[in-house]
mmCIF file of C-alpha atoms in Angstrom:
data_model
loop_
_atom_site.group_PDB
_atom_site.id
_atom_site.type_symbol
_atom_site.label_atom_id
_atom_site.label_comp_id
_atom_site.label_asym_id
_atom_site.label_seq_id
_atom_site.Cartn_x
_atom_site.Cartn_y
_atom_site.Cartn_z
ATOM 1 C CA MET A 290 -3.338 -12.160 -18.706
ATOM 2 C CA THR A 291 -4.746 -10.865 -16.064
ATOM 3 C CA GLY A 292 -3.745 -11.852 -12.758
ATOM 4 C CA ILE A 293 -6.709 -11.993 -9.290
ATOM 5 C CA SER A 294 -4.274 -10.642 -6.325
ATOM 6 C CA ILE A 295 -5.429 -12.255 -2.390
ATOM 7 C CA ALA A 296 -4.338 -11.186 0.067
ATOM 8 C CA ALA A 297 -5.785 -13.315 3.264
ATOM 9 C CA LYS A 298 -5.256 -17.141 4.132
ATOM 10 C CA ARG A 299 -8.891 -17.409 5.016
ATOM 11 C CA GLU A 300 -9.728 -15.905 1.040
ATOM 12 C CA TRP A 301 -7.417 -18.226 -0.637
ATOM 13 C CA ASN A 302 -8.394 -21.280 0.853
ATOM 14 C CA ALA A 303 -12.036 -20.336 0.239
ATOM 15 C CA VAL A 304 -11.190 -19.404 -3.784
ATOM 16 C CA LEU A 305 -9.316 -22.795 -3.437
ATOM 17 C CA ASP A 306 -12.664 -24.771 -2.698
ATOM 18 C CA LYS A 307 -14.466 -22.565 -5.008
ATOM 19 C CA PHE A 308 -11.855 -24.012 -8.091
ATOM 20 C CA GLN A 309 -11.935 -27.783 -6.642
ATOM 21 C CA MET A 310 -8.029 -27.773 -5.761
ATOM 22 C CA ASN A 311 -5.661 -28.065 -2.773
ATOM 23 C CA ILE A 312 -2.710 -25.598 -2.311
ATOM 24 C CA ALA A 313 -0.404 -29.033 -3.274
ATOM 25 C CA SER A 314 -2.030 -28.481 -7.182
ATOM 26 C CA CYS A 315 -0.582 -24.504 -6.700
ATOM 27 C CA THR A 316 2.703 -22.606 -8.055
ATOM 28 C CA LYS A 317 4.789 -21.477 -4.977
ATOM 29 C CA TYR A 318 6.564 -18.033 -5.101
ATOM 30 C CA PRO A 319 8.258 -15.755 -2.156
ATOM 31 C CA PHE A 320 4.817 -14.974 -1.280
ATOM 32 C CA GLY A 321 2.032 -17.206 -1.647
ATOM 33 C CA GLU A 322 0.959 -19.744 -4.134
ATOM 34 C CA TYR A 323 -0.530 -19.217 -7.717
ATOM 35 C CA PHE A 324 -2.579 -21.025 -10.299
ATOM 36 C CA THR A 325 -3.405 -20.023 -13.307
ATOM 37 C CA THR A 326 -7.392 -20.862 -15.006
ATOM 38 C CA ASP A 327 -9.515 -19.871 -18.071
ATOM 39 C CA ILE A 328 -12.803 -17.687 -17.383
ATOM 40 C CA ASN A 329 -14.852 -17.296 -20.363
ATOM 41 C CA GLY A 330 -11.234 -18.185 -22.941
ATOM 42 C CA GLU A 331 -9.372 -15.721 -20.728
ATOM 43 C CA SER A 332 -5.365 -16.895 -19.322
ATOM 44 C CA ILE A 333 -5.863 -16.141 -15.591
ATOM 45 C CA ILE A 334 -3.682 -16.059 -12.619
ATOM 46 C CA PHE A 335 -4.933 -16.037 -8.889
ATOM 47 C CA TYR A 336 -2.023 -15.680 -6.579
ATOM 48 C CA ARG A 337 -2.133 -14.952 -2.972
ATOM 49 C CA CYS A 338 -0.282 -12.049 -1.762
ATOM 50 C CA GLY A 339 0.353 -12.397 2.198
ATOM 51 C CA VAL A 340 -1.453 -9.764 4.281
ATOM 52 C CA ARG A 341 0.051 -5.999 5.080
ATOM 53 C CA LYS A 342 1.426 -3.458 2.168
ATOM 54 C CA MET A 343 4.872 -5.335 2.126
ATOM 55 C CA ASN A 344 3.940 -8.644 0.692
ATOM 56 C CA SER A 345 1.262 -7.164 -1.469
ATOM 57 C CA SER A 346 3.506 -4.780 -2.701
ATOM 58 C CA ALA A 347 6.383 -6.527 -3.642
ATOM 59 C CA ALA A 348 3.719 -9.909 -4.629
ATOM 60 C CA THR A 349 2.078 -7.584 -6.841
ATOM 61 C CA GLN A 350 6.098 -6.729 -9.031
ATOM 62 C CA TYR A 351 6.787 -10.296 -8.849
ATOM 63 C CA MET A 352 4.096 -11.421 -11.076
ATOM 64 C CA ILE A 353 4.438 -7.780 -13.348
ATOM 65 C CA ASP A 354 7.490 -8.533 -13.158
ATOM 66 C CA HIS A 355 6.905 -12.578 -13.954
ATOM 67 C CA PHE A 356 3.750 -12.668 -15.972
ATOM 68 C CA ASP A 357 3.828 -9.140 -18.158
ATOM 69 C CA LEU A 358 0.625 -8.504 -16.598
ATOM 70 C CA GLU A 359 -1.837 -6.212 -18.043
ATOM 71 C CA LYS A 360 -3.959 -5.974 -16.008
ATOM 72 C CA ILE A 361 -4.980 -6.988 -12.032
ATOM 73 C CA ILE A 362 -8.324 -7.314 -9.719
ATOM 74 C CA VAL A 363 -7.538 -7.470 -6.440
ATOM 75 C CA ALA A 364 -10.602 -9.936 -4.632
ATOM 76 C CA GLY A 365 -11.320 -10.263 -1.485
ATOM 77 C CA SER A 366 -12.803 -8.396 2.146
ATOM 78 C CA CYS A 367 -12.923 -5.401 4.224
ATOM 79 C CA ALA A 368 -13.465 -4.060 7.152
ATOM 80 C CA GLY A 369 -16.817 -1.549 6.708
ATOM 81 C CA ILE A 370 -16.305 1.677 7.875
ATOM 82 C CA ASP A 371 -19.066 3.932 6.575
ATOM 83 C CA ASP A 372 -22.059 2.508 8.469
ATOM 84 C CA LYS A 373 -24.312 3.183 5.162
ATOM 85 C CA TYR A 374 -23.215 -0.317 4.119
ATOM 86 C CA LYS A 375 -23.189 -3.434 5.716
ATOM 87 C CA THR A 376 -22.640 -6.659 6.487
ATOM 88 C CA LEU A 377 -21.401 -8.430 2.768
ATOM 89 C CA ASP A 378 -22.317 -5.640 0.776
ATOM 90 C CA ILE A 379 -19.963 -5.869 -2.823
ATOM 91 C CA PHE A 380 -17.267 -2.381 -2.971
ATOM 92 C CA ILE A 381 -15.524 -1.055 -5.660
ATOM 93 C CA PRO A 382 -13.478 2.216 -4.703
ATOM 94 C CA ASN A 383 -12.605 5.319 -6.663
ATOM 95 C CA LYS A 384 -10.376 5.864 -4.895
ATOM 96 C CA ALA A 385 -7.336 4.345 -2.896
ATOM 97 C CA VAL A 386 -5.181 5.744 -0.045
ATOM 98 C CA GLN A 387 -3.074 4.317 2.950
ATOM 99 C CA TYR A 388 -2.843 6.187 5.184
ATOM 100 C CA ASP A 389 -0.458 5.715 8.111
ATOM 101 C CA CYS A 390 2.099 7.730 5.635
ATOM 102 C CA THR A 391 1.712 10.721 7.556
ATOM 103 C CA VAL A 392 2.931 11.932 10.738
ATOM 104 C CA LYS A 393 -1.185 12.607 11.634
ATOM 105 C CA GLU A 394 -0.264 14.683 14.304
ATOM 106 C CA GLN A 395 0.842 17.804 12.122
ATOM 107 C CA GLU A 396 0.410 16.294 8.238
ATOM 108 C CA PRO A 397 -3.461 15.563 6.770
ATOM 109 C CA LEU A 398 -4.270 11.235 7.725
ATOM 110 C CA ILE A 399 -4.028 11.354 3.455
ATOM 111 C CA LYS A 400 -2.701 12.789 1.128
ATOM 112 C CA ASP A 401 -2.396 13.202 -2.823
ATOM 113 C CA SER A 402 0.641 11.311 -2.693
ATOM 114 C CA PHE A 403 -0.440 8.421 -0.725
ATOM 115 C CA THR A 404 -3.740 7.819 -3.316
ATOM 116 C CA VAL A 405 -5.101 6.395 -6.485
ATOM 117 C CA ASN A 406 -8.124 7.037 -7.649
ATOM 118 C CA PHE A 407 -10.139 5.089 -10.786
ATOM 119 C CA ASN A 408 -12.097 6.396 -13.303
ATOM 120 C CA LEU A 409 -15.593 4.191 -12.708
ATOM 121 C CA ASP A 410 -17.480 5.601 -15.773
ATOM 122 C CA SER A 411 -16.942 2.342 -17.930
ATOM 123 C CA LEU A 412 -18.522 -0.280 -15.931
ATOM 124 C CA GLY A 413 -21.932 0.289 -17.709
ATOM 125 C CA PHE A 414 -23.694 -1.420 -14.038
ATOM 126 C CA ASP A 415 -24.059 0.062 -10.905
ATOM 127 C CA VAL A 416 -21.854 -0.178 -7.634
ATOM 128 C CA LEU A 417 -20.909 0.673 -4.307
ATOM 129 C CA THR A 418 -18.437 2.789 -4.411
ATOM 130 C CA GLY A 419 -16.281 5.265 -2.113
ATOM 131 C CA THR A 420 -12.753 5.436 -0.938
ATOM 132 C CA ILE A 421 -10.873 2.495 0.534
ATOM 133 C CA GLY A 422 -7.810 3.025 2.982
ATOM 134 C CA THR A 423 -5.194 0.808 3.737
ATOM 135 C CA ALA A 424 -2.486 0.310 6.057
ATOM 136 C CA ASP A 425 -0.113 -1.864 7.741
ATOM 137 C CA LYS A 426 -3.003 -2.947 10.849
ATOM 138 C CA ALA A 427 -6.919 -4.000 10.456
ATOM 139 C CA VAL A 428 -9.555 -2.051 11.842
ATOM 140 C CA VAL A 429 -10.285 -3.293 14.750
ATOM 141 C CA MET A 430 -9.901 -0.719 17.723
ATOM 142 C CA TRP A 431 -12.210 1.860 18.122
ATOM 143 C CA LYS A 432 -10.219 4.902 18.195
ATOM 144 C CA ASP A 433 -8.724 3.977 14.263
ATOM 145 C CA TYR A 434 -12.737 3.416 13.087
ATOM 146 C CA LEU A 435 -13.204 6.729 14.494
ATOM 147 C CA GLU A 436 -10.467 8.752 13.120
ATOM 148 C CA LEU A 437 -10.868 6.157 9.157
ATOM 149 C CA LYS A 438 -15.228 7.405 10.163
ATOM 150 C CA GLU A 439 -14.203 11.418 10.159
ATOM 151 C CA ASN A 440 -11.828 11.275 7.190
ATOM 152 C CA ASN A 441 -14.917 9.604 5.056
ATOM 153 C CA ILE A 442 -12.676 6.245 4.655
ATOM 154 C CA ALA A 443 -15.816 4.008 3.523
ATOM 155 C CA VAL A 444 -14.132 0.341 3.847
ATOM 156 C CA ALA A 445 -10.522 -0.832 5.269
ATOM 157 C CA ASP A 446 -8.421 -3.076 4.271
ATOM 158 C CA THR A 447 -4.323 -3.923 4.859
ATOM 159 C CA GLU A 448 -3.140 -3.684 0.584
ATOM 160 C CA SER A 449 -5.036 -2.830 -2.217
ATOM 161 C CA ALA A 450 -3.872 1.089 -1.552
ATOM 162 C CA ALA A 451 -1.063 -0.900 -2.014
ATOM 163 C CA ILE A 452 -1.201 -2.499 -4.707
ATOM 164 C CA ALA A 453 -3.125 0.489 -6.642
ATOM 165 C CA TYR A 454 -0.051 1.893 -6.007
ATOM 166 C CA ILE A 455 2.237 0.074 -8.038
ATOM 167 C CA CYS A 456 0.100 -1.032 -10.381
ATOM 168 C CA LYS A 457 -0.285 2.513 -11.175
ATOM 169 C CA ALA A 458 3.953 2.506 -12.027
ATOM 170 C CA ASN A 459 3.741 0.104 -14.007
ATOM 171 C CA ASN A 460 0.628 1.706 -16.517
ATOM 172 C CA VAL A 461 -1.560 -2.297 -15.268
ATOM 173 C CA GLU A 462 -4.713 -1.988 -14.539
ATOM 174 C CA CYS A 463 -5.591 -1.489 -11.667
ATOM 175 C CA THR A 464 -9.164 -2.196 -10.716
ATOM 176 C CA ILE A 465 -10.437 -3.241 -6.272
ATOM 177 C CA ILE A 466 -13.635 -5.501 -5.371
ATOM 178 C CA LYS A 467 -13.895 -5.425 -1.697
ATOM 179 C CA GLY A 468 -16.749 -7.605 0.210
ATOM 180 C CA ILE A 469 -17.324 -5.902 3.723
ATOM 181 C CA SER A 470 -16.820 -8.974 6.033
ATOM 182 C CA ASP A 471 -17.283 -7.046 9.505
ATOM 183 C CA PHE A 472 -17.439 -4.123 11.313
ATOM 184 C CA PRO A 473 -15.350 -2.650 14.415
ATOM 185 C CA ILE A 474 -16.716 -2.967 16.882
ATOM 186 C CA ASN A 475 -16.540 -0.539 20.422
ATOM 187 C CA GLU A 476 -14.162 -3.195 22.475
ATOM 188 C CA GLN A 477 -14.355 -1.113 25.613
ATOM 189 C CA GLU A 478 -18.359 -2.720 25.054
ATOM 190 C CA THR A 479 -17.712 -6.161 23.598
ATOM 191 C CA SER A 480 -15.293 -8.225 22.407
ATOM 192 C CA ASN A 481 -13.232 -7.947 19.387
ATOM 193 C CA LYS A 482 -13.360 -11.544 18.740
ATOM 194 C CA GLU A 483 -17.157 -11.014 17.172
ATOM 195 C CA GLN A 484 -15.009 -8.450 14.730
ATOM 196 C CA MET A 485 -13.162 -11.758 14.110
ATOM 197 C CA ASN A 486 -16.213 -14.631 14.133
ATOM 198 C CA ALA A 487 -17.600 -12.321 11.517
ATOM 199 C CA PHE A 488 -14.725 -12.223 9.269
ATOM 200 C CA SER A 489 -14.793 -15.911 9.167
ATOM 201 C CA THR A 490 -17.750 -16.335 8.446
ATOM 202 C CA ASN A 491 -18.653 -14.491 6.144
ATOM 203 C CA VAL A 492 -15.568 -14.924 3.190
ATOM 204 C CA PRO A 493 -16.262 -17.674 2.157
ATOM 205 C CA ILE A 494 -19.900 -15.944 1.417
ATOM 206 C CA ILE A 495 -17.896 -13.261 0.188
ATOM 207 C CA MET A 496 -15.477 -14.758 -2.244
ATOM 208 C CA ASN A 497 -18.407 -16.754 -3.736
ATOM 209 C CA LYS A 498 -19.950 -13.503 -5.250
ATOM 210 C CA ILE A 499 -17.354 -11.936 -6.003
ATOM 211 C CA ILE A 500 -16.418 -14.763 -7.988
ATOM 212 C CA ASP A 501 -19.262 -15.392 -9.798
ATOM 213 C CA ASP A 502 -21.380 -11.708 -9.947
ATOM 214 C CA TYR A 503 -18.668 -9.335 -10.334
ATOM 215 C CA LEU A 504 -15.566 -11.134 -12.285
ATOM 216 C CA PRO A 505 -16.415 -11.930 -15.207
ATOM 217 C CA LEU A 506 -17.562 -8.630 -15.408
ATOM 218 C CA ALA A 507 -14.991 -7.059 -14.126
ATOM 219 C CA LEU A 508 -12.432 -8.829 -16.487
ATOM 220 C CA GLN A 509 -14.335 -7.436 -19.877
ATOM 221 C CA LEU A 510 -13.693 -4.017 -18.925
ATOM 222 C CA SER A 511 -11.006 -1.073 -18.591
ATOM 223 C CA VAL A 512 -11.157 0.814 -15.472
ATOM 224 C CA LYS A 513 -8.251 4.432 -15.845
ATOM 225 C CA TYR A 514 -6.280 5.807 -13.887
ATOM 226 C CA ASN A 515 -7.633 9.493 -12.918
ATOM 227 C CA ASP A 516 -5.121 11.820 -12.408
#
C-alpha cells in the first residue's frame, strides 16, 4: 500500500474537498486523521501527519508499522527560496535536508547525516528539482530566507526531510511533491500577512494540481535513494 502524507490542516481540508469527504468520515489516529481510497486501481491511504518534524516523523512511523506501507508520497505546499522559481510551481526535490540540527555558529548549516538524496532518473518526465530544506519553524523571517538562499536551498517546509529520513531508515520508498505557495517577505518593508494570505489562497490550487497531474504519475514510479 502507498501512503500520501499531508501536513498542514489547510492542505488536508483541500484534499477532503477534492474527494468530497469530511472529517467525520475519516478515521482518527494519534496524529490526525486518515482515509483510504483507490486511484487507478491501487489502494491508497491519505493521512494527515501534522506540521513540524516531531509530528510528521511519529506519524510516518505509525503508518509504516500499522499499514505495512511500501511507499510514501509527501504532498503539499512549501515556501519558495530560490527566486528562479515562482508561486504555484510544482517541485520534486532530489535532496531533502534538515537544516536546524547543527550549531550553525560552529558547524555547517547542512550535514550529510541529516540529508536524504533521491535518484530521479526513473521519473521519465521533466520536473523542477533541487534541495528542499526542513526545520521546525516556517520560513517567515527575512534573515532565515537569506540564510537558506546562501546555502542553495530551493524550497522549504517543516516536514519533508524528516519524513524522508524515517522512510529511508525503514527501507520505504519516498517521493516528495511540493507546490510553492508563497515566498518570504522582508518584514521591515511590509507585513508578513501578505505571505500568509498567499499561502491560504494558493494551497487549494496546489493540492488540486498535485492530485490531478502528479499523483497518478508518482504512483507508477519507483524513486530510489542515493547513498
